[in-house]
PDB file of C-alpha atoms in Angstrom:
ATOM      1  CA  UNK A   1      -1.300  21.230  -1.386  1.00  0.00           C
ATOM      2  CA  UNK A   2       1.778  19.084  -0.968  1.00  0.00           C
ATOM      3  CA  UNK A   3       1.315  15.351  -0.808  1.00  0.00           C
ATOM      4  CA  UNK A   4       3.095  12.993   1.553  1.00  0.00           C
ATOM      5  CA  UNK A   5       6.810  13.739   1.491  1.00  0.00           C
ATOM      6  CA  UNK A   6       9.538  11.289   2.444  1.00  0.00           C
ATOM      7  CA  UNK A   7      13.264  11.685   2.869  1.00  0.00           C
ATOM      8  CA  UNK A   8      15.728  10.613   1.794  1.00  0.00           C
ATOM      9  CA  UNK A   9      14.660   9.185  -1.562  1.00  0.00           C
ATOM     10  CA  UNK A  10      17.534   6.727  -1.702  1.00  0.00           C
ATOM     11  CA  UNK A  11      19.901   5.389   0.922  1.00  0.00           C
ATOM     12  CA  UNK A  12      22.732   2.887   0.917  1.00  0.00           C
ATOM     13  CA  UNK A  13      23.825   1.305   4.193  1.00  0.00           C
ATOM     14  CA  UNK A  14      25.897  -1.672   5.277  1.00  0.00           C
ATOM     15  CA  UNK A  15      24.898  -4.554   7.497  1.00  0.00           C
ATOM     16  CA  UNK A  16      24.770  -3.706  11.190  1.00  0.00           C
ATOM     17  CA  UNK A  17      24.211   0.019  10.688  1.00  0.00           C
ATOM     18  CA  UNK A  18      21.057   1.866  11.656  1.00  0.00           C
ATOM     19  CA  UNK A  19      18.846   4.119   9.581  1.00  0.00           C
ATOM     20  CA  UNK A  20      16.234   6.823  10.160  1.00  0.00           C
ATOM     21  CA  UNK A  21      13.601   7.536   7.542  1.00  0.00           C
ATOM     22  CA  UNK A  22      11.365  10.591   7.682  1.00  0.00           C
ATOM     23  CA  UNK A  23       7.820  11.334   6.580  1.00  0.00           C
ATOM     24  CA  UNK A  24       5.618  14.425   6.494  1.00  0.00           C
ATOM     25  CA  UNK A  25       1.911  13.733   6.038  1.00  0.00           C
ATOM     26  CA  UNK A  26      -0.567  15.682   3.989  1.00  0.00           C
ATOM     27  CA  UNK A  27      -1.614  18.838   5.813  1.00  0.00           C
ATOM     28  CA  UNK A  28      -4.544  18.022   8.084  1.00  0.00           C
ATOM     29  CA  UNK A  29      -3.816  14.289   8.190  1.00  0.00           C
ATOM     30  CA  UNK A  30      -3.131  13.056  11.686  1.00  0.00           C
ATOM     31  CA  UNK A  31      -2.483   9.366  11.050  1.00  0.00           C
ATOM     32  CA  UNK A  32       0.761   8.050   9.581  1.00  0.00           C
ATOM     33  CA  UNK A  33       1.501   4.457   8.609  1.00  0.00           C
ATOM     34  CA  UNK A  34       4.707   2.798   7.469  1.00  0.00           C
ATOM     35  CA  UNK A  35       4.978  -0.048   4.966  1.00  0.00           C
ATOM     36  CA  UNK A  36       7.841  -2.133   3.613  1.00  0.00           C
ATOM     37  CA  UNK A  37       7.657  -3.168  -0.033  1.00  0.00           C
ATOM     38  CA  UNK A  38      10.117  -5.749  -1.269  1.00  0.00           C
ATOM     39  CA  UNK A  39      10.571  -5.862  -5.034  1.00  0.00           C
ATOM     40  CA  UNK A  40       7.765  -7.783  -6.701  1.00  0.00           C
ATOM     41  CA  UNK A  41       5.559  -7.941  -3.610  1.00  0.00           C
ATOM     42  CA  UNK A  42       2.772  -5.910  -2.056  1.00  0.00           C
ATOM     43  CA  UNK A  43       3.444  -3.426   0.743  1.00  0.00           C
ATOM     44  CA  UNK A  44       3.662  -4.980   4.214  1.00  0.00           C
ATOM     45  CA  UNK A  45       2.325  -3.020   7.170  1.00  0.00           C
ATOM     46  CA  UNK A  46       4.917  -2.038   9.789  1.00  0.00           C
ATOM     47  CA  UNK A  47       3.345   0.604  12.063  1.00  0.00           C
ATOM     48  CA  UNK A  48       0.518   3.068  12.378  1.00  0.00           C
ATOM     49  CA  UNK A  49       0.695   6.192  14.540  1.00  0.00           C
ATOM     50  CA  UNK A  50      -2.034   8.630  15.487  1.00  0.00           C
ATOM     51  CA  UNK A  51      -1.726  11.550  17.866  1.00  0.00           C
ATOM     52  CA  UNK A  52       1.824  10.410  18.693  1.00  0.00           C
ATOM     53  CA  UNK A  53       0.654   7.003  19.870  1.00  0.00           C
ATOM     54  CA  UNK A  54       1.210   3.639  18.220  1.00  0.00           C
ATOM     55  CA  UNK A  55      -2.145   2.322  17.012  1.00  0.00           C
ATOM     56  CA  UNK A  56      -1.015  -0.750  15.135  1.00  0.00           C
ATOM     57  CA  UNK A  57       2.050  -2.899  14.610  1.00  0.00           C
ATOM     58  CA  UNK A  58       2.783  -5.459  11.937  1.00  0.00           C
ATOM     59  CA  UNK A  59       4.864  -8.599  12.163  1.00  0.00           C
ATOM     60  CA  UNK A  60       8.300  -6.970  12.225  1.00  0.00           C
ATOM     61  CA  UNK A  61      11.151  -7.475  14.728  1.00  0.00           C
ATOM     62  CA  UNK A  62      11.975  -5.053  17.530  1.00  0.00           C
ATOM     63  CA  UNK A  63      14.783  -3.648  15.406  1.00  0.00           C
ATOM     64  CA  UNK A  64      12.040  -1.600  13.788  1.00  0.00           C
ATOM     65  CA  UNK A  65      10.684   1.355  15.741  1.00  0.00           C
ATOM     66  CA  UNK A  66       8.876   4.564  14.948  1.00  0.00           C
ATOM     67  CA  UNK A  67       7.546   7.700  16.481  1.00  0.00           C
ATOM     68  CA  UNK A  68       5.259  10.577  15.593  1.00  0.00           C
ATOM     69  CA  UNK A  69       5.880  14.196  16.450  1.00  0.00           C
ATOM     70  CA  UNK A  70       3.427  16.927  17.547  1.00  0.00           C
ATOM     71  CA  UNK A  71       3.307  18.237  13.962  1.00  0.00           C
ATOM     72  CA  UNK A  72       2.221  14.695  12.876  1.00  0.00           C
ATOM     73  CA  UNK A  73       5.439  13.998  10.977  1.00  0.00           C
ATOM     74  CA  UNK A  74       7.008  10.634  11.672  1.00  0.00           C
ATOM     75  CA  UNK A  75      10.296   8.761  11.746  1.00  0.00           C
ATOM     76  CA  UNK A  76      10.957   5.080  11.132  1.00  0.00           C
ATOM     77  CA  UNK A  77      14.121   3.699  12.709  1.00  0.00           C
ATOM     78  CA  UNK A  78      15.727   0.398  11.853  1.00  0.00           C
ATOM     79  CA  UNK A  79      18.669  -0.911  13.878  1.00  0.00           C
ATOM     80  CA  UNK A  80      21.211  -3.642  13.132  1.00  0.00           C
ATOM     81  CA  UNK A  81      20.393  -3.636   9.425  1.00  0.00           C
ATOM     82  CA  UNK A  82      20.254  -6.942   7.581  1.00  0.00           C
ATOM     83  CA  UNK A  83      20.518  -7.630   3.873  1.00  0.00           C
ATOM     84  CA  UNK A  84      16.834  -8.570   3.928  1.00  0.00           C
ATOM     85  CA  UNK A  85      15.896  -5.051   5.006  1.00  0.00           C
ATOM     86  CA  UNK A  86      16.612  -3.850   1.473  1.00  0.00           C
ATOM     87  CA  UNK A  87      13.268  -2.562   0.241  1.00  0.00           C
ATOM     88  CA  UNK A  88      11.148   0.445  -0.611  1.00  0.00           C
ATOM     89  CA  UNK A  89       9.830   2.001   2.605  1.00  0.00           C
ATOM     90  CA  UNK A  90       6.523   3.743   2.090  1.00  0.00           C
ATOM     91  CA  UNK A  91       4.806   6.214   4.348  1.00  0.00           C
ATOM     92  CA  UNK A  92       1.072   6.792   4.070  1.00  0.00           C
ATOM     93  CA  UNK A  93      -1.150   9.335   5.746  1.00  0.00           C
ATOM     94  CA  UNK A  94      -4.859   9.488   6.370  1.00  0.00           C
ATOM     95  CA  UNK A  95      -7.217  11.795   8.232  1.00  0.00           C
ATOM     96  CA  UNK A  96      -7.608   9.494  11.227  1.00  0.00           C
ATOM     97  CA  UNK A  97      -7.271   5.794  11.967  1.00  0.00           C
ATOM     98  CA  UNK A  98     -10.904   5.044  12.719  1.00  0.00           C
ATOM     99  CA  UNK A  99     -12.966   3.355  10.058  1.00  0.00           C
ATOM    100  CA  UNK A 100     -11.856   2.640   6.507  1.00  0.00           C
ATOM    101  CA  UNK A 101      -9.694   5.476   5.285  1.00  0.00           C
ATOM    102  CA  UNK A 102      -7.965   5.876   1.922  1.00  0.00           C
ATOM    103  CA  UNK A 103      -4.214   5.848   2.418  1.00  0.00           C
ATOM    104  CA  UNK A 104      -2.192   8.528   0.626  1.00  0.00           C
ATOM    105  CA  UNK A 105       1.314   7.282  -0.061  1.00  0.00           C
ATOM    106  CA  UNK A 106       4.570   9.131  -0.478  1.00  0.00           C
ATOM    107  CA  UNK A 107       7.132   8.246  -3.116  1.00  0.00           C
ATOM    108  CA  UNK A 108       9.054   6.151  -0.601  1.00  0.00           C
ATOM    109  CA  UNK A 109      12.656   5.728   0.472  1.00  0.00           C
ATOM    110  CA  UNK A 110      14.579   3.066  -1.386  1.00  0.00           C
ATOM    111  CA  UNK A 111      16.955   1.445   1.090  1.00  0.00           C
ATOM    112  CA  UNK A 112      19.794  -0.750  -0.125  1.00  0.00           C
ATOM    113  CA  UNK A 113      21.869  -2.795   2.304  1.00  0.00           C
ATOM    114  CA  UNK A 114      25.316  -3.906   1.179  1.00  0.00           C
TER     115      UNK A 114
ATOM    116  CA  UNK B   1      -2.902 -13.985  10.251  1.00  0.00           C
ATOM    117  CA  UNK B   2      -4.965 -12.568   7.455  1.00  0.00           C
ATOM    118  CA  UNK B   3      -3.796 -13.452   3.945  1.00  0.00           C
ATOM    119  CA  UNK B   4      -4.955 -11.779   0.763  1.00  0.00           C
ATOM    120  CA  UNK B   5      -4.173 -13.467  -2.539  1.00  0.00           C
ATOM    121  CA  UNK B   6      -4.655 -12.157  -6.049  1.00  0.00           C
ATOM    122  CA  UNK B   7      -4.802 -13.907  -9.389  1.00  0.00           C
ATOM    123  CA  UNK B   8      -3.364 -13.770 -11.909  1.00  0.00           C
ATOM    124  CA  UNK B   9       0.106 -12.626 -10.858  1.00  0.00           C
ATOM    125  CA  UNK B  10       0.708 -11.176 -14.305  1.00  0.00           C
ATOM    126  CA  UNK B  11      -1.344 -10.537 -17.417  1.00  0.00           C
ATOM    127  CA  UNK B  12      -0.308  -9.240 -20.787  1.00  0.00           C
ATOM    128  CA  UNK B  13      -3.096  -7.937 -23.050  1.00  0.00           C
ATOM    129  CA  UNK B  14      -3.398  -6.139 -26.335  1.00  0.00           C
ATOM    130  CA  UNK B  15      -4.787  -2.636 -26.131  1.00  0.00           C
ATOM    131  CA  UNK B  16      -8.567  -2.791 -26.350  1.00  0.00           C
ATOM    132  CA  UNK B  17      -8.888  -6.169 -24.633  1.00  0.00           C
ATOM    133  CA  UNK B  18     -10.537  -6.544 -21.250  1.00  0.00           C
ATOM    134  CA  UNK B  19      -8.735  -7.382 -18.010  1.00  0.00           C
ATOM    135  CA  UNK B  20      -9.858  -8.799 -14.671  1.00  0.00           C
ATOM    136  CA  UNK B  21      -7.999  -9.366 -11.422  1.00  0.00           C
ATOM    137  CA  UNK B  22      -9.438 -11.386  -8.556  1.00  0.00           C
ATOM    138  CA  UNK B  23      -8.768 -10.902  -4.862  1.00  0.00           C
ATOM    139  CA  UNK B  24      -9.421 -13.526  -2.174  1.00  0.00           C
ATOM    140  CA  UNK B  25      -9.050 -13.148   1.570  1.00  0.00           C
ATOM    141  CA  UNK B  26      -8.584 -15.909   4.131  1.00  0.00           C
ATOM    142  CA  UNK B  27     -10.886 -13.997   6.499  1.00  0.00           C
ATOM    143  CA  UNK B  28     -14.027 -11.887   6.181  1.00  0.00           C
ATOM    144  CA  UNK B  29     -13.207  -8.285   5.383  1.00  0.00           C
ATOM    145  CA  UNK B  30     -14.940  -5.261   6.843  1.00  0.00           C
ATOM    146  CA  UNK B  31     -14.102  -3.398   3.658  1.00  0.00           C
ATOM    147  CA  UNK B  32     -11.701  -3.559   0.737  1.00  0.00           C
ATOM    148  CA  UNK B  33      -9.642  -0.945  -1.027  1.00  0.00           C
ATOM    149  CA  UNK B  34      -7.989  -1.038  -4.445  1.00  0.00           C
ATOM    150  CA  UNK B  35      -4.713   0.649  -5.358  1.00  0.00           C
ATOM    151  CA  UNK B  36      -2.725   1.057  -8.570  1.00  0.00           C
ATOM    152  CA  UNK B  37       1.055   1.270  -8.595  1.00  0.00           C
ATOM    153  CA  UNK B  38       2.788   2.356 -11.765  1.00  0.00           C
ATOM    154  CA  UNK B  39       6.320   1.034 -12.404  1.00  0.00           C
ATOM    155  CA  UNK B  40       8.703   2.975 -10.164  1.00  0.00           C
ATOM    156  CA  UNK B  41       5.829   4.733  -8.426  1.00  0.00           C
ATOM    157  CA  UNK B  42       3.852   4.477  -5.234  1.00  0.00           C
ATOM    158  CA  UNK B  43       0.406   2.948  -4.632  1.00  0.00           C
ATOM    159  CA  UNK B  44      -2.440   5.293  -5.535  1.00  0.00           C
ATOM    160  CA  UNK B  45      -5.877   4.830  -4.018  1.00  0.00           C
ATOM    161  CA  UNK B  46      -8.584   3.936  -6.541  1.00  0.00           C
ATOM    162  CA  UNK B  47     -11.700   3.016  -4.596  1.00  0.00           C
ATOM    163  CA  UNK B  48     -13.159   1.555  -1.416  1.00  0.00           C
ATOM    164  CA  UNK B  49     -15.982  -0.988  -1.102  1.00  0.00           C
ATOM    165  CA  UNK B  50     -17.803  -1.535   2.166  1.00  0.00           C
ATOM    166  CA  UNK B  51     -21.116  -3.308   1.593  1.00  0.00           C
ATOM    167  CA  UNK B  52     -21.647  -6.964   0.769  1.00  0.00           C
ATOM    168  CA  UNK B  53     -22.288  -7.361  -2.964  1.00  0.00           C
ATOM    169  CA  UNK B  54     -21.357  -3.747  -3.678  1.00  0.00           C
ATOM    170  CA  UNK B  55     -20.499  -2.760  -7.255  1.00  0.00           C
ATOM    171  CA  UNK B  56     -18.840   0.527  -8.160  1.00  0.00           C
ATOM    172  CA  UNK B  57     -17.757   1.921 -11.509  1.00  0.00           C
ATOM    173  CA  UNK B  58     -15.120   4.452 -12.461  1.00  0.00           C
ATOM    174  CA  UNK B  59     -15.231   5.021 -16.210  1.00  0.00           C
ATOM    175  CA  UNK B  60     -13.804   1.785 -17.682  1.00  0.00           C
ATOM    176  CA  UNK B  61     -13.130   0.222 -14.247  1.00  0.00           C
ATOM    177  CA  UNK B  62     -15.715  -1.911 -12.419  1.00  0.00           C
ATOM    178  CA  UNK B  63     -15.144  -3.025  -8.842  1.00  0.00           C
ATOM    179  CA  UNK B  64     -17.115  -5.724  -7.018  1.00  0.00           C
ATOM    180  CA  UNK B  65     -17.205  -6.874  -3.405  1.00  0.00           C
ATOM    181  CA  UNK B  66     -18.376 -10.438  -2.855  1.00  0.00           C
ATOM    182  CA  UNK B  67     -21.523 -11.345  -0.983  1.00  0.00           C
ATOM    183  CA  UNK B  68     -19.496 -13.085   1.735  1.00  0.00           C
ATOM    184  CA  UNK B  69     -17.071 -10.130   1.899  1.00  0.00           C
ATOM    185  CA  UNK B  70     -14.118 -12.462   1.356  1.00  0.00           C
ATOM    186  CA  UNK B  71     -13.438 -11.704  -2.280  1.00  0.00           C
ATOM    187  CA  UNK B  72     -13.378  -8.842  -4.719  1.00  0.00           C
ATOM    188  CA  UNK B  73     -12.642  -8.164  -8.364  1.00  0.00           C
ATOM    189  CA  UNK B  74     -11.512  -5.357 -10.611  1.00  0.00           C
ATOM    190  CA  UNK B  75     -12.496  -5.415 -14.279  1.00  0.00           C
ATOM    191  CA  UNK B  76     -11.097  -3.020 -16.868  1.00  0.00           C
ATOM    192  CA  UNK B  77     -12.972  -2.706 -20.149  1.00  0.00           C
ATOM    193  CA  UNK B  78     -11.029  -1.931 -23.329  1.00  0.00           C
ATOM    194  CA  UNK B  79      -7.612  -1.531 -21.761  1.00  0.00           C
ATOM    195  CA  UNK B  80      -5.338   1.334 -22.724  1.00  0.00           C
ATOM    196  CA  UNK B  81      -1.570   1.682 -22.409  1.00  0.00           C
ATOM    197  CA  UNK B  82      -2.169   4.079 -19.508  1.00  0.00           C
ATOM    198  CA  UNK B  83      -3.613   1.153 -17.532  1.00  0.00           C
ATOM    199  CA  UNK B  84      -0.160  -0.421 -17.205  1.00  0.00           C
ATOM    200  CA  UNK B  85       0.836  -1.055 -13.598  1.00  0.00           C
ATOM    201  CA  UNK B  86       0.279  -3.354 -10.665  1.00  0.00           C
ATOM    202  CA  UNK B  87      -3.165  -3.498  -9.125  1.00  0.00           C
ATOM    203  CA  UNK B  88      -3.437  -4.305  -5.428  1.00  0.00           C
ATOM    204  CA  UNK B  89      -6.453  -5.048  -3.336  1.00  0.00           C
ATOM    205  CA  UNK B  90      -6.115  -4.372   0.392  1.00  0.00           C
ATOM    206  CA  UNK B  91      -8.240  -5.486   3.295  1.00  0.00           C
ATOM    207  CA  UNK B  92      -8.710  -2.691   5.783  1.00  0.00           C
ATOM    208  CA  UNK B  93      -9.064  -2.837   9.538  1.00  0.00           C
ATOM    209  CA  UNK B  94      -9.065   0.139  11.868  1.00  0.00           C
ATOM    210  CA  UNK B  95      -5.318   0.084  12.226  1.00  0.00           C
ATOM    211  CA  UNK B  96      -3.824  -1.353   9.060  1.00  0.00           C
ATOM    212  CA  UNK B  97      -4.117  -2.404   5.477  1.00  0.00           C
ATOM    213  CA  UNK B  98      -3.258  -5.937   4.426  1.00  0.00           C
ATOM    214  CA  UNK B  99      -2.258  -5.769   0.796  1.00  0.00           C
ATOM    215  CA  UNK B 100      -2.822  -8.550  -1.667  1.00  0.00           C
ATOM    216  CA  UNK B 101      -0.074 -10.090  -3.744  1.00  0.00           C
ATOM    217  CA  UNK B 102      -0.909  -7.843  -6.699  1.00  0.00           C
ATOM    218  CA  UNK B 103      -1.581  -8.355 -10.402  1.00  0.00           C
ATOM    219  CA  UNK B 104       0.832  -6.787 -12.851  1.00  0.00           C
ATOM    220  CA  UNK B 105      -0.843  -5.644 -16.056  1.00  0.00           C
ATOM    221  CA  UNK B 106       1.086  -5.094 -19.255  1.00  0.00           C
ATOM    222  CA  UNK B 107      -0.701  -3.540 -22.238  1.00  0.00           C
ATOM    223  CA  UNK B 108       0.779  -3.458 -25.722  1.00  0.00           C
ATOM    224  CA  UNK B 109      -0.428  -1.846 -28.927  1.00  0.00           C
TER     225      UNK B 109
END
């Protein structure tokens, strides 16, 4: 079975632009979470979605938004990009959001802002 | 908000030596998970601890959850070069994981 897949793998943008990152969860997983990992730090939680509804939100500005589709895939959108948004964006899926669930991560999208 | 710190930040050992990383949370955790991230890779789930004082073993790896459920540790016996990577603990709530600061392990022959 395929693991969590993310696209694109790398992306270069300039300040002020917007970006859309995509994620397909493991088959059968209904919960998708997004994390931002800056070089040398641990992943920081951005959003969790389950059954197309937002179930959790981290401490990120409104420039960050996400959605989940009926097939459980997800998109992360970031508007008005800043230099500080340069990071590895990780998507993780799990069976459901209730109770402690192992998170299965994709390889991430490396976003560079010039 | 919840903060999860790990020490040390970095450790360099010779192959065959033991290694321990410690994880401390500012708040009581309902459970804790451990992940390993190889250089250039993504975090990979290792284990989950739920009960106070719980100890779990995976081959050369031993995981402990503190009695107060505010700290945890990962001990690797007789490290190998394949153990290289960054080890993260993560406190889990229903809706999110709060990752620790991580401990980067380097193993040389």
